[in-house]
PDB file of N, CA and C in Angstrom:
ATOM      1  N   UNK A   1      -0.069  -0.040  -9.790  1.00 46.00           N
ATOM      2  CA  UNK A   1      -1.323   0.019  -9.091  1.00 46.00           C
ATOM      3  C   UNK A   1      -1.165   1.125  -8.092  1.00 46.00           C
ATOM      4  N   UNK A   2      -1.753   2.209  -8.356  1.00 52.00           N
ATOM      5  CA  UNK A   2      -1.467   3.097  -7.290  1.00 52.00           C
ATOM      6  C   UNK A   2      -1.909   4.511  -7.345  1.00 52.00           C
ATOM      7  N   UNK A   3      -1.023   5.253  -6.795  1.00 54.00           N
ATOM      8  CA  UNK A   3      -1.294   6.642  -6.473  1.00 54.00           C
ATOM      9  C   UNK A   3      -1.223   7.553  -7.679  1.00 54.00           C
ATOM     10  N   UNK A   4      -0.678   7.097  -8.779  1.00 52.00           N
ATOM     11  CA  UNK A   4      -0.495   7.951  -9.938  1.00 52.00           C
ATOM     12  C   UNK A   4      -1.794   8.504 -10.496  1.00 52.00           C
ATOM     13  N   UNK A   5      -2.877   7.802 -10.310  1.00 57.00           N
ATOM     14  CA  UNK A   5      -4.148   8.280 -10.848  1.00 57.00           C
ATOM     15  C   UNK A   5      -4.526   9.633 -10.264  1.00 57.00           C
ATOM     16  N   UNK A   6      -3.976   9.947  -9.121  1.00 58.00           N
ATOM     17  CA  UNK A   6      -4.265  11.225  -8.483  1.00 58.00           C
ATOM     18  C   UNK A   6      -3.286  12.314  -8.897  1.00 58.00           C
ATOM     19  N   UNK A   7      -2.292  11.965  -9.705  1.00 57.00           N
ATOM     20  CA  UNK A   7      -1.247  12.935 -10.034  1.00 57.00           C
ATOM     21  C   UNK A   7      -1.016  13.001 -11.539  1.00 57.00           C
ATOM     22  N   UNK A   8      -2.049  13.185 -12.319  1.00 57.00           N
ATOM     23  CA  UNK A   8      -1.943  13.227 -13.776  1.00 57.00           C
ATOM     24  C   UNK A   8      -1.201  14.469 -14.278  1.00 57.00           C
ATOM     25  N   UNK A   9      -0.990  15.452 -13.432  1.00 62.00           N
ATOM     26  CA  UNK A   9      -0.304  16.664 -13.849  1.00 62.00           C
ATOM     27  C   UNK A   9       1.211  16.496 -13.919  1.00 62.00           C
ATOM     28  N   UNK A  10       1.732  15.387 -13.451  1.00 67.00           N
ATOM     29  CA  UNK A  10       3.163  15.151 -13.501  1.00 67.00           C
ATOM     30  C   UNK A  10       3.618  14.973 -14.943  1.00 67.00           C
ATOM     31  N   UNK A  11       4.864  15.364 -15.211  1.00 80.00           N
ATOM     32  CA  UNK A  11       5.408  15.215 -16.554  1.00 80.00           C
ATOM     33  C   UNK A  11       5.729  13.765 -16.877  1.00 80.00           C
ATOM     34  N   UNK A  12       6.112  12.996 -15.858  1.00 80.00           N
ATOM     35  CA  UNK A  12       6.474  11.596 -16.063  1.00 80.00           C
ATOM     36  C   UNK A  12       5.776  10.746 -15.007  1.00 80.00           C
ATOM     37  N   UNK A  13       5.206   9.636 -15.452  1.00 84.00           N
ATOM     38  CA  UNK A  13       4.651   8.642 -14.537  1.00 84.00           C
ATOM     39  C   UNK A  13       4.692   7.298 -15.256  1.00 84.00           C
ATOM     40  N   UNK A  14       4.323   6.250 -14.590  1.00 84.00           N
ATOM     41  CA  UNK A  14       4.420   4.903 -15.173  1.00 84.00           C
ATOM     42  C   UNK A  14       3.570   4.756 -16.424  1.00 84.00           C
ATOM     43  N   UNK A  15       2.393   5.321 -16.423  1.00 88.00           N
ATOM     44  CA  UNK A  15       1.507   5.221 -17.586  1.00 88.00           C
ATOM     45  C   UNK A  15       2.121   5.910 -18.802  1.00 88.00           C
ATOM     46  N   UNK A  16       2.659   7.100 -18.612  1.00 90.00           N
ATOM     47  CA  UNK A  16       3.286   7.824 -19.726  1.00 90.00           C
ATOM     48  C   UNK A  16       4.541   7.111 -20.211  1.00 90.00           C
ATOM     49  N   UNK A  17       5.286   6.504 -19.308  1.00 89.00           N
ATOM     50  CA  UNK A  17       6.479   5.749 -19.683  1.00 89.00           C
ATOM     51  C   UNK A  17       6.107   4.570 -20.578  1.00 89.00           C
ATOM     52  N   UNK A  18       5.073   3.839 -20.210  1.00 89.00           N
ATOM     53  CA  UNK A  18       4.620   2.703 -21.022  1.00 89.00           C
ATOM     54  C   UNK A  18       4.121   3.170 -22.389  1.00 89.00           C
ATOM     55  N   UNK A  19       3.398   4.270 -22.430  1.00 92.00           N
ATOM     56  CA  UNK A  19       2.910   4.811 -23.703  1.00 92.00           C
ATOM     57  C   UNK A  19       4.075   5.210 -24.612  1.00 92.00           C
ATOM     58  N   UNK A  20       5.085   5.871 -24.053  1.00 93.00           N
ATOM     59  CA  UNK A  20       6.244   6.289 -24.842  1.00 93.00           C
ATOM     60  C   UNK A  20       7.001   5.078 -25.385  1.00 93.00           C
ATOM     61  N   UNK A  21       7.154   4.051 -24.576  1.00 92.00           N
ATOM     62  CA  UNK A  21       7.840   2.836 -25.031  1.00 92.00           C
ATOM     63  C   UNK A  21       7.056   2.173 -26.157  1.00 92.00           C
ATOM     64  N   UNK A  22       5.752   2.070 -25.990  1.00 91.00           N
ATOM     65  CA  UNK A  22       4.907   1.442 -27.011  1.00 91.00           C
ATOM     66  C   UNK A  22       4.972   2.209 -28.333  1.00 91.00           C
ATOM     67  N   UNK A  23       5.037   3.518 -28.275  1.00 94.00           N
ATOM     68  CA  UNK A  23       5.144   4.329 -29.497  1.00 94.00           C
ATOM     69  C   UNK A  23       6.441   4.057 -30.238  1.00 94.00           C
ATOM     70  N   UNK A  24       7.433   3.556 -29.529  1.00 95.00           N
ATOM     71  CA  UNK A  24       8.730   3.247 -30.133  1.00 95.00           C
ATOM     72  C   UNK A  24       8.864   1.776 -30.497  1.00 95.00           C
ATOM     73  N   UNK A  25       7.757   1.066 -30.465  1.00 94.00           N
ATOM     74  CA  UNK A  25       7.759  -0.331 -30.873  1.00 94.00           C
ATOM     75  C   UNK A  25       8.144  -1.313 -29.787  1.00 94.00           C
ATOM     76  N   UNK A  26       8.244  -0.847 -28.559  1.00 90.00           N
ATOM     77  CA  UNK A  26       8.583  -1.722 -27.446  1.00 90.00           C
ATOM     78  C   UNK A  26       7.289  -2.221 -26.821  1.00 90.00           C
ATOM     79  N   UNK A  27       7.190  -3.497 -26.612  1.00 85.00           N
ATOM     80  CA  UNK A  27       5.995  -4.056 -25.984  1.00 85.00           C
ATOM     81  C   UNK A  27       5.938  -3.599 -24.540  1.00 85.00           C
ATOM     82  N   UNK A  28       5.016  -2.712 -24.229  1.00 86.00           N
ATOM     83  CA  UNK A  28       4.911  -2.151 -22.887  1.00 86.00           C
ATOM     84  C   UNK A  28       3.445  -1.948 -22.536  1.00 86.00           C
ATOM     85  N   UNK A  29       3.116  -2.208 -21.296  1.00 83.00           N
ATOM     86  CA  UNK A  29       1.744  -2.006 -20.825  1.00 83.00           C
ATOM     87  C   UNK A  29       1.771  -1.388 -19.450  1.00 83.00           C
ATOM     88  N   UNK A  30       0.814  -0.529 -19.206  1.00 86.00           N
ATOM     89  CA  UNK A  30       0.620   0.055 -17.886  1.00 86.00           C
ATOM     90  C   UNK A  30      -0.564  -0.648 -17.250  1.00 86.00           C
ATOM     91  N   UNK A  31      -0.387  -1.130 -16.060  1.00 82.00           N
ATOM     92  CA  UNK A  31      -1.481  -1.774 -15.331  1.00 82.00           C
ATOM     93  C   UNK A  31      -1.759  -0.977 -14.072  1.00 82.00           C
ATOM     94  N   UNK A  32      -2.966  -0.491 -13.956  1.00 78.00           N
ATOM     95  CA  UNK A  32      -3.338   0.296 -12.778  1.00 78.00           C
ATOM     96  C   UNK A  32      -3.661  -0.609 -11.595  1.00 78.00           C
ATOM     97  N   UNK A  33      -3.904  -1.871 -11.865  1.00 75.00           N
ATOM     98  CA  UNK A  33      -4.277  -2.804 -10.797  1.00 75.00           C
ATOM     99  C   UNK A  33      -3.243  -3.919 -10.689  1.00 75.00           C
ATOM    100  N   UNK A  34      -2.623  -4.031  -9.538  1.00 74.00           N
ATOM    101  CA  UNK A  34      -1.614  -5.062  -9.303  1.00 74.00           C
ATOM    102  C   UNK A  34      -2.188  -6.464  -9.494  1.00 74.00           C
ATOM    103  N   UNK A  35      -3.476  -6.617  -9.257  1.00 75.00           N
ATOM    104  CA  UNK A  35      -4.109  -7.927  -9.361  1.00 75.00           C
ATOM    105  C   UNK A  35      -4.040  -8.494 -10.786  1.00 75.00           C
ATOM    106  N   UNK A  36      -3.934  -7.648 -11.799  1.00 79.00           N
ATOM    107  CA  UNK A  36      -3.846  -8.120 -13.196  1.00 79.00           C
ATOM    108  C   UNK A  36      -2.432  -8.533 -13.581  1.00 79.00           C
ATOM    109  N   UNK A  37      -1.457  -8.121 -12.803  1.00 78.00           N
ATOM    110  CA  UNK A  37      -0.064  -8.341 -13.163  1.00 78.00           C
ATOM    111  C   UNK A  37       0.303  -9.815 -13.271  1.00 78.00           C
ATOM    112  N   UNK A  38      -0.022 -10.585 -12.289  1.00 75.00           N
ATOM    113  CA  UNK A  38       0.344 -12.005 -12.282  1.00 75.00           C
ATOM    114  C   UNK A  38      -0.265 -12.737 -13.479  1.00 75.00           C
ATOM    115  N   UNK A  39      -1.522 -12.478 -13.772  1.00 79.00           N
ATOM    116  CA  UNK A  39      -2.188 -13.127 -14.904  1.00 79.00           C
ATOM    117  C   UNK A  39      -1.553 -12.716 -16.231  1.00 79.00           C
ATOM    118  N   UNK A  40      -1.332 -11.430 -16.413  1.00 80.00           N
ATOM    119  CA  UNK A  40      -0.743 -10.939 -17.661  1.00 80.00           C
ATOM    120  C   UNK A  40       0.635 -11.530 -17.887  1.00 80.00           C
ATOM    121  N   UNK A  41       1.466 -11.500 -16.869  1.00 78.00           N
ATOM    122  CA  UNK A  41       2.820 -12.021 -17.021  1.00 78.00           C
ATOM    123  C   UNK A  41       2.821 -13.528 -17.221  1.00 78.00           C
ATOM    124  N   UNK A  42       1.955 -14.212 -16.531  1.00 76.00           N
ATOM    125  CA  UNK A  42       1.885 -15.659 -16.657  1.00 76.00           C
ATOM    126  C   UNK A  42       1.563 -16.136 -18.065  1.00 76.00           C
ATOM    127  N   UNK A  43       0.831 -15.330 -18.809  1.00 78.00           N
ATOM    128  CA  UNK A  43       0.423 -15.708 -20.161  1.00 78.00           C
ATOM    129  C   UNK A  43       1.316 -15.134 -21.259  1.00 78.00           C
ATOM    130  N   UNK A  44       2.148 -14.150 -20.942  1.00 79.00           N
ATOM    131  CA  UNK A  44       2.867 -13.448 -21.998  1.00 79.00           C
ATOM    132  C   UNK A  44       4.384 -13.460 -21.906  1.00 79.00           C
ATOM    133  N   UNK A  45       4.942 -13.830 -20.790  1.00 81.00           N
ATOM    134  CA  UNK A  45       6.389 -13.771 -20.628  1.00 81.00           C
ATOM    135  C   UNK A  45       7.022 -15.081 -21.069  1.00 81.00           C
ATOM    136  N   UNK A  46       8.107 -14.931 -21.804  1.00 82.00           N
ATOM    137  CA  UNK A  46       8.850 -16.117 -22.233  1.00 82.00           C
ATOM    138  C   UNK A  46      10.328 -15.929 -21.908  1.00 82.00           C
ATOM    139  N   UNK A  47      11.069 -16.991 -21.963  1.00 84.00           N
ATOM    140  CA  UNK A  47      12.485 -16.960 -21.621  1.00 84.00           C
ATOM    141  C   UNK A  47      13.191 -15.870 -22.429  1.00 84.00           C
ATOM    142  N   UNK A  48      14.002 -15.087 -21.740  1.00 86.00           N
ATOM    143  CA  UNK A  48      14.757 -14.023 -22.391  1.00 86.00           C
ATOM    144  C   UNK A  48      14.082 -12.660 -22.332  1.00 86.00           C
ATOM    145  N   UNK A  49      12.825 -12.603 -21.936  1.00 83.00           N
ATOM    146  CA  UNK A  49      12.115 -11.323 -21.822  1.00 83.00           C
ATOM    147  C   UNK A  49      12.647 -10.526 -20.635  1.00 83.00           C
ATOM    148  N   UNK A  50      12.546  -9.228 -20.745  1.00 83.00           N
ATOM    149  CA  UNK A  50      12.911  -8.325 -19.657  1.00 83.00           C
ATOM    150  C   UNK A  50      11.627  -7.710 -19.123  1.00 83.00           C
ATOM    151  N   UNK A  51      11.473  -7.743 -17.816  1.00 81.00           N
ATOM    152  CA  UNK A  51      10.293  -7.174 -17.176  1.00 81.00           C
ATOM    153  C   UNK A  51      10.746  -6.011 -16.307  1.00 81.00           C
ATOM    154  N   UNK A  52      10.144  -4.849 -16.519  1.00 80.00           N
ATOM    155  CA  UNK A  52      10.443  -3.695 -15.690  1.00 80.00           C
ATOM    156  C   UNK A  52       9.168  -3.294 -14.961  1.00 80.00           C
ATOM    157  N   UNK A  53       9.240  -3.274 -13.656  1.00 78.00           N
ATOM    158  CA  UNK A  53       8.080  -2.877 -12.856  1.00 78.00           C
ATOM    159  C   UNK A  53       8.462  -1.661 -12.035  1.00 78.00           C
ATOM    160  N   UNK A  54       7.599  -0.679 -12.048  1.00 77.00           N
ATOM    161  CA  UNK A  54       7.813   0.499 -11.219  1.00 77.00           C
ATOM    162  C   UNK A  54       6.641   0.620 -10.270  1.00 77.00           C
ATOM    163  N   UNK A  55       6.881   1.186  -9.150  1.00 74.00           N
ATOM    164  CA  UNK A  55       5.791   1.367  -8.210  1.00 74.00           C
ATOM    165  C   UNK A  55       6.314   1.658  -6.827  1.00 74.00           C
ATOM    166  N   UNK A  56       5.389   1.826  -5.960  1.00 74.00           N
ATOM    167  CA  UNK A  56       5.726   2.092  -4.563  1.00 74.00           C
ATOM    168  C   UNK A  56       4.926   1.116  -3.714  1.00 74.00           C
ATOM    169  N   UNK A  57       5.407   0.867  -2.559  1.00 76.00           N
ATOM    170  CA  UNK A  57       4.661  -0.030  -1.679  1.00 76.00           C
ATOM    171  C   UNK A  57       5.042  -1.475  -1.884  1.00 76.00           C
ATOM    172  N   UNK A  58       4.067  -2.317  -2.111  1.00 77.00           N
ATOM    173  CA  UNK A  58       4.275  -3.765  -2.084  1.00 77.00           C
ATOM    174  C   UNK A  58       4.706  -4.379  -3.413  1.00 77.00           C
ATOM    175  N   UNK A  59       5.023  -3.592  -4.421  1.00 77.00           N
ATOM    176  CA  UNK A  59       5.389  -4.160  -5.721  1.00 77.00           C
ATOM    177  C   UNK A  59       6.616  -5.069  -5.599  1.00 77.00           C
ATOM    178  N   UNK A  60       7.493  -4.798  -4.651  1.00 78.00           N
ATOM    179  CA  UNK A  60       8.682  -5.639  -4.476  1.00 78.00           C
ATOM    180  C   UNK A  60       8.301  -7.065  -4.103  1.00 78.00           C
ATOM    181  N   UNK A  61       7.177  -7.255  -3.441  1.00 79.00           N
ATOM    182  CA  UNK A  61       6.736  -8.602  -3.092  1.00 79.00           C
ATOM    183  C   UNK A  61       6.376  -9.391  -4.351  1.00 79.00           C
ATOM    184  N   UNK A  62       5.764  -8.726  -5.319  1.00 77.00           N
ATOM    185  CA  UNK A  62       5.423  -9.376  -6.585  1.00 77.00           C
ATOM    186  C   UNK A  62       6.698  -9.773  -7.320  1.00 77.00           C
ATOM    187  N   UNK A  63       7.712  -8.954  -7.249  1.00 77.00           N
ATOM    188  CA  UNK A  63       8.985  -9.271  -7.895  1.00 77.00           C
ATOM    189  C   UNK A  63       9.563 -10.561  -7.323  1.00 77.00           C
ATOM    190  N   UNK A  64       9.568 -10.681  -6.012  1.00 77.00           N
ATOM    191  CA  UNK A  64      10.078 -11.903  -5.379  1.00 77.00           C
ATOM    192  C   UNK A  64       9.274 -13.120  -5.816  1.00 77.00           C
ATOM    193  N   UNK A  65       7.965 -13.002  -5.886  1.00 73.00           N
ATOM    194  CA  UNK A  65       7.108 -14.104  -6.303  1.00 73.00           C
ATOM    195  C   UNK A  65       7.414 -14.528  -7.731  1.00 73.00           C
ATOM    196  N   UNK A  66       7.560 -13.561  -8.626  1.00 72.00           N
ATOM    197  CA  UNK A  66       7.808 -13.869 -10.037  1.00 72.00           C
ATOM    198  C   UNK A  66       9.185 -14.494 -10.237  1.00 72.00           C
ATOM    199  N   UNK A  67      10.169 -14.083  -9.464  1.00 73.00           N
ATOM    200  CA  UNK A  67      11.516 -14.615  -9.619  1.00 73.00           C
ATOM    201  C   UNK A  67      11.594 -16.087  -9.236  1.00 73.00           C
ATOM    202  N   UNK A  68      10.671 -16.553  -8.416  1.00 71.00           N
ATOM    203  CA  UNK A  68      10.658 -17.967  -8.009  1.00 71.00           C
ATOM    204  C   UNK A  68      10.151 -18.868  -9.125  1.00 71.00           C
ATOM    205  N   UNK A  69       9.489 -18.322 -10.093  1.00 63.00           N
ATOM    206  CA  UNK A  69       8.883 -19.135 -11.158  1.00 63.00           C
ATOM    207  C   UNK A  69       9.795 -19.330 -12.324  1.00 63.00           C
TER     208      UNK A  69
END
């Protein structure tokens, strides 16, 4: 959720990383809105899954919340 929308000229960003992973058969999604993250993960994550979140700012707070569940 963030600032990347203003920097599309970069060679690498979270959206491009998710697209590249998906092209290789890895289940990956880019979410521009942090508010969708909790809902998406709550419905799709199962034991043994690996979750990688990138971002700046308050994303670490979401990580702490998810680890409690």
